[in-house]
Amino acid sequence: MRVRLKGLNSKTKALADGTKRTYWYAWKGGPRIEGLPGTPEFMASYNAAVSAKAQPARGVILSITQGYQASDAFRSRSDITRKDYIRHIKAIEAEFGDFPLGALTDRRTRGEFMAWRDRLALRSRRQADYAWSVLARILSWALDRGLILVNPCEKGGRLYRATRTDKVWTDADEAAFLASAPPHLHLPLVLALWTGQRQGDLLRLSWSAYDGKTIRLKQGKTGARVVIPVSSLLKLALDAVPRRSPVILLNSEHRPWTSDGFRSSWGKACKACGISGLTFHDLRGTAVSRLALAGCSEAEIATLTGHSLNDVRSILDAHYLNRDPALAIAAIRKLETRTAFPDQVPDRA
């Protein structure tokens, strides 16, 4: 009887004398199997390799990366976040999978981890920070459960510093885009400016989420549910679009966008319009900035966009508000009113 061995992998190599020999491995990248296929030696070698693989990792970083991925702390995250985490966890396991947990208390360990992050930063500082944060979170999870004694990645700082203080879509940018960009890209711009939502959430937005007065959606990244009152301008734009698909935003072929396809088309449209240094994501921050300039409170903005209050405050303080002159003008007007009519100002003494 012929037995099919799961995962079996082979490679044929040419020897120095010109002959060819086939080597067998328990799985791709796995240990080499001794003996010839069909022999007891071959089966014994294969079974030993599979048994060793099935043994759970113990006392090494691999054991806690596996434990974390089986935990509710990981499974409760959004699909997008889990996918990103897994990509970085694989890199962590490749670099430190067999690193002893007992060595985490050695002060030199933090230096090793930072050297690894520095190597990743040669390609991308932002991704290096992300990988570091994933490792730090896993170690924090293990520390809370008594699996390790210290977290050497705690308070590691950041290598990447985003400075988008002037990355705001102005009225002129908006007008230039609407004047020159293809018509099927107009609605994404209007939706982003009047909802403050992320690209991924808007590309997935269905007609069923729009009832003529509000848009209701669950954000893919955070899981937050938001209810957005639809402005008259946005309502005009939505109601003018033929409903050719369950999804609202469609490409020029009337099909739902892929993330890469939309990013590419958007970038080309911006370039053709003479808009540089601005991304679709900047529309989310622009929406926050415009709401603030309209006099909305941080709580009102957070309710609309789905940001946390701290995130709204951070955006307004450091990234998008950019100390808009309109705020300074409004401040002076308030001061003038107080000076001109001091009796109307409540006495706080």
mmCIF file with all atom_site columns, N, CA and C in Angstrom, residues 151-187:
data_model
loop_
_atom_site.group_PDB
_atom_site.id
_atom_site.type_symbol
_atom_site.label_atom_id
_atom_site.label_alt_id
_atom_site.label_comp_id
_atom_site.label_asym_id
_atom_site.label_entity_id
_atom_site.label_seq_id
_atom_site.pdbx_PDB_ins_code
_atom_site.Cartn_x
_atom_site.Cartn_y
_atom_site.Cartn_z
_atom_site.occupancy
_atom_site.B_iso_or_equiv
_atom_site.pdbx_formal_charge
_atom_site.auth_seq_id
_atom_site.auth_comp_id
_atom_site.auth_asym_id
_atom_site.auth_atom_id
_atom_site.pdbx_PDB_model_num
ATOM 1   N N  . ASN A 1 151 ? 10.227  43.055 30.611  1.00 0.00 ? 151 ASN A N  1
ATOM 2   C CA . ASN A 1 151 ? 9.958   43.383 29.212  1.00 0.00 ? 151 ASN A CA 1
ATOM 3   C C  . ASN A 1 151 ? 11.033  44.354 28.747  1.00 0.00 ? 151 ASN A C  1
ATOM 4   N N  . PRO A 1 152 ? 12.087  43.865 28.078  1.00 0.00 ? 152 PRO A N  1
ATOM 5   C CA . PRO A 1 152 ? 13.184  44.744 27.671  1.00 0.00 ? 152 PRO A CA 1
ATOM 6   C C  . PRO A 1 152 ? 12.815  45.716 26.557  1.00 0.00 ? 152 PRO A C  1
ATOM 7   N N  . CYS A 1 153 ? 11.620  45.580 25.971  1.00 0.00 ? 153 CYS A N  1
ATOM 8   C CA . CYS A 1 153 ? 11.210  46.488 24.900  1.00 0.00 ? 153 CYS A CA 1
ATOM 9   C C  . CYS A 1 153 ? 10.314  47.619 25.389  1.00 0.00 ? 153 CYS A C  1
ATOM 10  N N  . GLU A 1 154 ? 10.130  47.680 26.708  1.00 0.00 ? 154 GLU A N  1
ATOM 11  C CA . GLU A 1 154 ? 9.266   48.715 27.257  1.00 0.00 ? 154 GLU A CA 1
ATOM 12  C C  . GLU A 1 154 ? 9.897   50.096 27.069  1.00 0.00 ? 154 GLU A C  1
ATOM 13  N N  . LYS A 1 155 ? 9.079   51.066 26.668  1.00 0.00 ? 155 LYS A N  1
ATOM 14  C CA . LYS A 1 155 ? 9.525   52.453 26.473  1.00 0.00 ? 155 LYS A CA 1
ATOM 15  C C  . LYS A 1 155 ? 10.735  52.534 25.551  1.00 0.00 ? 155 LYS A C  1
ATOM 16  N N  . GLY A 1 156 ? 10.569  51.973 24.365  1.00 0.00 ? 156 GLY A N  1
ATOM 17  C CA . GLY A 1 156 ? 11.677  51.964 23.410  1.00 0.00 ? 156 GLY A CA 1
ATOM 18  C C  . GLY A 1 156 ? 11.756  53.188 22.535  1.00 0.00 ? 156 GLY A C  1
ATOM 19  N N  . GLY A 1 157 ? 10.752  54.075 22.623  1.00 0.00 ? 157 GLY A N  1
ATOM 20  C CA . GLY A 1 157 ? 10.772  55.255 21.775  1.00 0.00 ? 157 GLY A CA 1
ATOM 21  C C  . GLY A 1 157 ? 10.473  54.911 20.326  1.00 0.00 ? 157 GLY A C  1
ATOM 22  N N  . ARG A 1 158 ? 10.593  55.896 19.463  1.00 0.00 ? 158 ARG A N  1
ATOM 23  C CA . ARG A 1 158 ? 10.315  55.708 18.044  1.00 0.00 ? 158 ARG A CA 1
ATOM 24  C C  . ARG A 1 158 ? 11.449  56.250 17.184  1.00 0.00 ? 158 ARG A C  1
ATOM 25  N N  . LEU A 1 159 ? 11.646  55.580 16.046  1.00 0.00 ? 159 LEU A N  1
ATOM 26  C CA . LEU A 1 159 ? 12.624  56.058 15.072  1.00 0.00 ? 159 LEU A CA 1
ATOM 27  C C  . LEU A 1 159 ? 11.958  56.975 14.051  1.00 0.00 ? 159 LEU A C  1
ATOM 28  N N  . TYR A 1 160 ? 10.674  56.657 13.748  1.00 0.00 ? 160 TYR A N  1
ATOM 29  C CA . TYR A 1 160 ? 9.953   57.409 12.720  1.00 0.00 ? 160 TYR A CA 1
ATOM 30  C C  . TYR A 1 160 ? 9.195   58.564 13.352  1.00 0.00 ? 160 TYR A C  1
ATOM 31  N N  . ARG A 1 161 ? 9.360   59.723 12.791  1.00 0.00 ? 161 ARG A N  1
ATOM 32  C CA . ARG A 1 161 ? 8.641   60.896 13.278  1.00 0.00 ? 161 ARG A CA 1
ATOM 33  C C  . ARG A 1 161 ? 7.873   61.505 12.106  1.00 0.00 ? 161 ARG A C  1
ATOM 34  N N  . ALA A 1 162 ? 6.569   61.337 12.129  1.00 0.00 ? 162 ALA A N  1
ATOM 35  C CA . ALA A 1 162 ? 5.742   61.897 11.063  1.00 0.00 ? 162 ALA A CA 1
ATOM 36  C C  . ALA A 1 162 ? 5.510   63.369 11.326  1.00 0.00 ? 162 ALA A C  1
ATOM 37  N N  . THR A 1 163 ? 5.812   64.196 10.346  1.00 0.00 ? 163 THR A N  1
ATOM 38  C CA . THR A 1 163 ? 5.559   65.626 10.480  1.00 0.00 ? 163 THR A CA 1
ATOM 39  C C  . THR A 1 163 ? 4.627   66.041 9.352   1.00 0.00 ? 163 THR A C  1
ATOM 40  N N  . ARG A 1 164 ? 3.332   66.066 9.637   1.00 0.00 ? 164 ARG A N  1
ATOM 41  C CA . ARG A 1 164 ? 2.351   66.425 8.629   1.00 0.00 ? 164 ARG A CA 1
ATOM 42  C C  . ARG A 1 164 ? 1.625   67.699 9.036   1.00 0.00 ? 164 ARG A C  1
ATOM 43  N N  . THR A 1 165 ? 2.384   68.623 9.650   1.00 0.00 ? 165 THR A N  1
ATOM 44  C CA . THR A 1 165 ? 1.756   69.842 10.158  1.00 0.00 ? 165 THR A CA 1
ATOM 45  C C  . THR A 1 165 ? 1.118   70.676 9.049   1.00 0.00 ? 165 THR A C  1
ATOM 46  N N  . ASP A 1 166 ? 1.648   70.595 7.834   1.00 0.00 ? 166 ASP A N  1
ATOM 47  C CA . ASP A 1 166 ? 1.068   71.389 6.756   1.00 0.00 ? 166 ASP A CA 1
ATOM 48  C C  . ASP A 1 166 ? 0.416   70.498 5.704   1.00 0.00 ? 166 ASP A C  1
ATOM 49  N N  . LYS A 1 167 ? 0.147   69.247 6.039   1.00 0.00 ? 167 LYS A N  1
ATOM 50  C CA . LYS A 1 167 ? -0.452  68.318 5.087   1.00 0.00 ? 167 LYS A CA 1
ATOM 51  C C  . LYS A 1 167 ? -1.974  68.361 5.200   1.00 0.00 ? 167 LYS A C  1
ATOM 52  N N  . VAL A 1 168 ? -2.532  69.470 4.856   1.00 0.00 ? 168 VAL A N  1
ATOM 53  C CA . VAL A 1 168 ? -3.972  69.676 4.904   1.00 0.00 ? 168 VAL A CA 1
ATOM 54  C C  . VAL A 1 168 ? -4.453  70.066 3.506   1.00 0.00 ? 168 VAL A C  1
ATOM 55  N N  . TRP A 1 169 ? -5.548  69.457 3.087   1.00 0.00 ? 169 TRP A N  1
ATOM 56  C CA . TRP A 1 169 ? -6.151  69.816 1.815   1.00 0.00 ? 169 TRP A CA 1
ATOM 57  C C  . TRP A 1 169 ? -6.826  71.188 1.967   1.00 0.00 ? 169 TRP A C  1
ATOM 58  N N  . THR A 1 170 ? -6.358  72.153 1.207   1.00 0.00 ? 170 THR A N  1
ATOM 59  C CA . THR A 1 170 ? -6.959  73.473 1.247   1.00 0.00 ? 170 THR A CA 1
ATOM 60  C C  . THR A 1 170 ? -8.177  73.507 0.316   1.00 0.00 ? 170 THR A C  1
ATOM 61  N N  . ASP A 1 171 ? -8.936  74.595 0.410   1.00 0.00 ? 171 ASP A N  1
ATOM 62  C CA . ASP A 1 171 ? -10.074 74.761 -0.503  1.00 0.00 ? 171 ASP A CA 1
ATOM 63  C C  . ASP A 1 171 ? -9.594  74.777 -1.954  1.00 0.00 ? 171 ASP A C  1
ATOM 64  N N  . ALA A 1 172 ? -8.408  75.364 -2.169  1.00 0.00 ? 172 ALA A N  1
ATOM 65  C CA . ALA A 1 172 ? -7.859  75.428 -3.527  1.00 0.00 ? 172 ALA A CA 1
ATOM 66  C C  . ALA A 1 172 ? -7.494  74.032 -4.036  1.00 0.00 ? 172 ALA A C  1
ATOM 67  N N  . ASP A 1 173 ? -6.920  73.194 -3.151  1.00 0.00 ? 173 ASP A N  1
ATOM 68  C CA . ASP A 1 173 ? -6.589  71.814 -3.530  1.00 0.00 ? 173 ASP A CA 1
ATOM 69  C C  . ASP A 1 173 ? -7.858  71.053 -3.904  1.00 0.00 ? 173 ASP A C  1
ATOM 70  N N  . GLU A 1 174 ? -8.887  71.212 -3.087  1.00 0.00 ? 174 GLU A N  1
ATOM 71  C CA . GLU A 1 174 ? -10.153 70.531 -3.339  1.00 0.00 ? 174 GLU A CA 1
ATOM 72  C C  . GLU A 1 174 ? -10.746 70.963 -4.684  1.00 0.00 ? 174 GLU A C  1
ATOM 73  N N  . ALA A 1 175 ? -10.733 72.268 -4.940  1.00 0.00 ? 175 ALA A N  1
ATOM 74  C CA . ALA A 1 175 ? -11.289 72.778 -6.190  1.00 0.00 ? 175 ALA A CA 1
ATOM 75  C C  . ALA A 1 175 ? -10.499 72.288 -7.396  1.00 0.00 ? 175 ALA A C  1
ATOM 76  N N  . ALA A 1 176 ? -9.171  72.254 -7.259  1.00 0.00 ? 176 ALA A N  1
ATOM 77  C CA . ALA A 1 176 ? -8.323  71.794 -8.362  1.00 0.00 ? 176 ALA A CA 1
ATOM 78  C C  . ALA A 1 176 ? -8.581  70.330 -8.671  1.00 0.00 ? 176 ALA A C  1
ATOM 79  N N  . PHE A 1 177 ? -8.759  69.540 -7.623  1.00 0.00 ? 177 PHE A N  1
ATOM 80  C CA . PHE A 1 177 ? -9.007  68.110 -7.823  1.00 0.00 ? 177 PHE A CA 1
ATOM 81  C C  . PHE A 1 177 ? -10.353 67.900 -8.507  1.00 0.00 ? 177 PHE A C  1
ATOM 82  N N  . LEU A 1 178 ? -11.392 68.555 -8.029  1.00 0.00 ? 178 LEU A N  1
ATOM 83  C CA . LEU A 1 178 ? -12.728 68.375 -8.599  1.00 0.00 ? 178 LEU A CA 1
ATOM 84  C C  . LEU A 1 178 ? -12.799 68.892 -10.034 1.00 0.00 ? 178 LEU A C  1
ATOM 85  N N  . ALA A 1 179 ? -11.933 69.844 -10.370 1.00 0.00 ? 179 ALA A N  1
ATOM 86  C CA . ALA A 1 179 ? -11.941 70.410 -11.719 1.00 0.00 ? 179 ALA A CA 1
ATOM 87  C C  . ALA A 1 179 ? -11.237 69.511 -12.732 1.00 0.00 ? 179 ALA A C  1
ATOM 88  N N  . SER A 1 180 ? -10.254 68.737 -12.270 1.00 0.00 ? 180 SER A N  1
ATOM 89  C CA . SER A 1 180 ? -9.425  67.986 -13.214 1.00 0.00 ? 180 SER A CA 1
ATOM 90  C C  . SER A 1 180 ? -9.476  66.470 -13.073 1.00 0.00 ? 180 SER A C  1
ATOM 91  N N  . ALA A 1 181 ? -9.786  65.953 -11.895 1.00 0.00 ? 181 ALA A N  1
ATOM 92  C CA . ALA A 1 181 ? -9.755  64.508 -11.680 1.00 0.00 ? 181 ALA A CA 1
ATOM 93  C C  . ALA A 1 181 ? -10.925 63.825 -12.377 1.00 0.00 ? 181 ALA A C  1
ATOM 94  N N  . PRO A 1 182 ? -10.780 62.544 -12.712 1.00 0.00 ? 182 PRO A N  1
ATOM 95  C CA . PRO A 1 182 ? -11.879 61.796 -13.330 1.00 0.00 ? 182 PRO A CA 1
ATOM 96  C C  . PRO A 1 182 ? -13.115 61.816 -12.431 1.00 0.00 ? 182 PRO A C  1
ATOM 97  N N  . PRO A 1 183 ? -14.318 61.860 -13.016 1.00 0.00 ? 183 PRO A N  1
ATOM 98  C CA . PRO A 1 183 ? -15.557 61.962 -12.230 1.00 0.00 ? 183 PRO A CA 1
ATOM 99  C C  . PRO A 1 183 ? -15.730 60.881 -11.175 1.00 0.00 ? 183 PRO A C  1
ATOM 100 N N  . HIS A 1 184 ? -15.256 59.647 -11.458 1.00 0.00 ? 184 HIS A N  1
ATOM 101 C CA . HIS A 1 184 ? -15.467 58.566 -10.493 1.00 0.00 ? 184 HIS A CA 1
ATOM 102 C C  . HIS A 1 184 ? -14.606 58.723 -9.235  1.00 0.00 ? 184 HIS A C  1
ATOM 103 N N  . LEU A 1 185 ? -13.700 59.715 -9.233  1.00 0.00 ? 185 LEU A N  1
ATOM 104 C CA . LEU A 1 185 ? -12.898 59.989 -8.044  1.00 0.00 ? 185 LEU A CA 1
ATOM 105 C C  . LEU A 1 185 ? -13.429 61.170 -7.238  1.00 0.00 ? 185 LEU A C  1
ATOM 106 N N  . HIS A 1 186 ? -14.470 61.820 -7.732  1.00 0.00 ? 186 HIS A N  1
ATOM 107 C CA . HIS A 1 186 ? -15.024 62.973 -7.014  1.00 0.00 ? 186 HIS A CA 1
ATOM 108 C C  . HIS A 1 186 ? -15.708 62.538 -5.720  1.00 0.00 ? 186 HIS A C  1
ATOM 109 N N  . LEU A 1 187 ? -16.529 61.490 -5.797  1.00 0.00 ? 187 LEU A N  1
ATOM 110 C CA . LEU A 1 187 ? -17.274 61.069 -4.614  1.00 0.00 ? 187 LEU A CA 1
ATOM 111 C C  . LEU A 1 187 ? -16.357 60.612 -3.473  1.00 0.00 ? 187 LEU A C  1
#
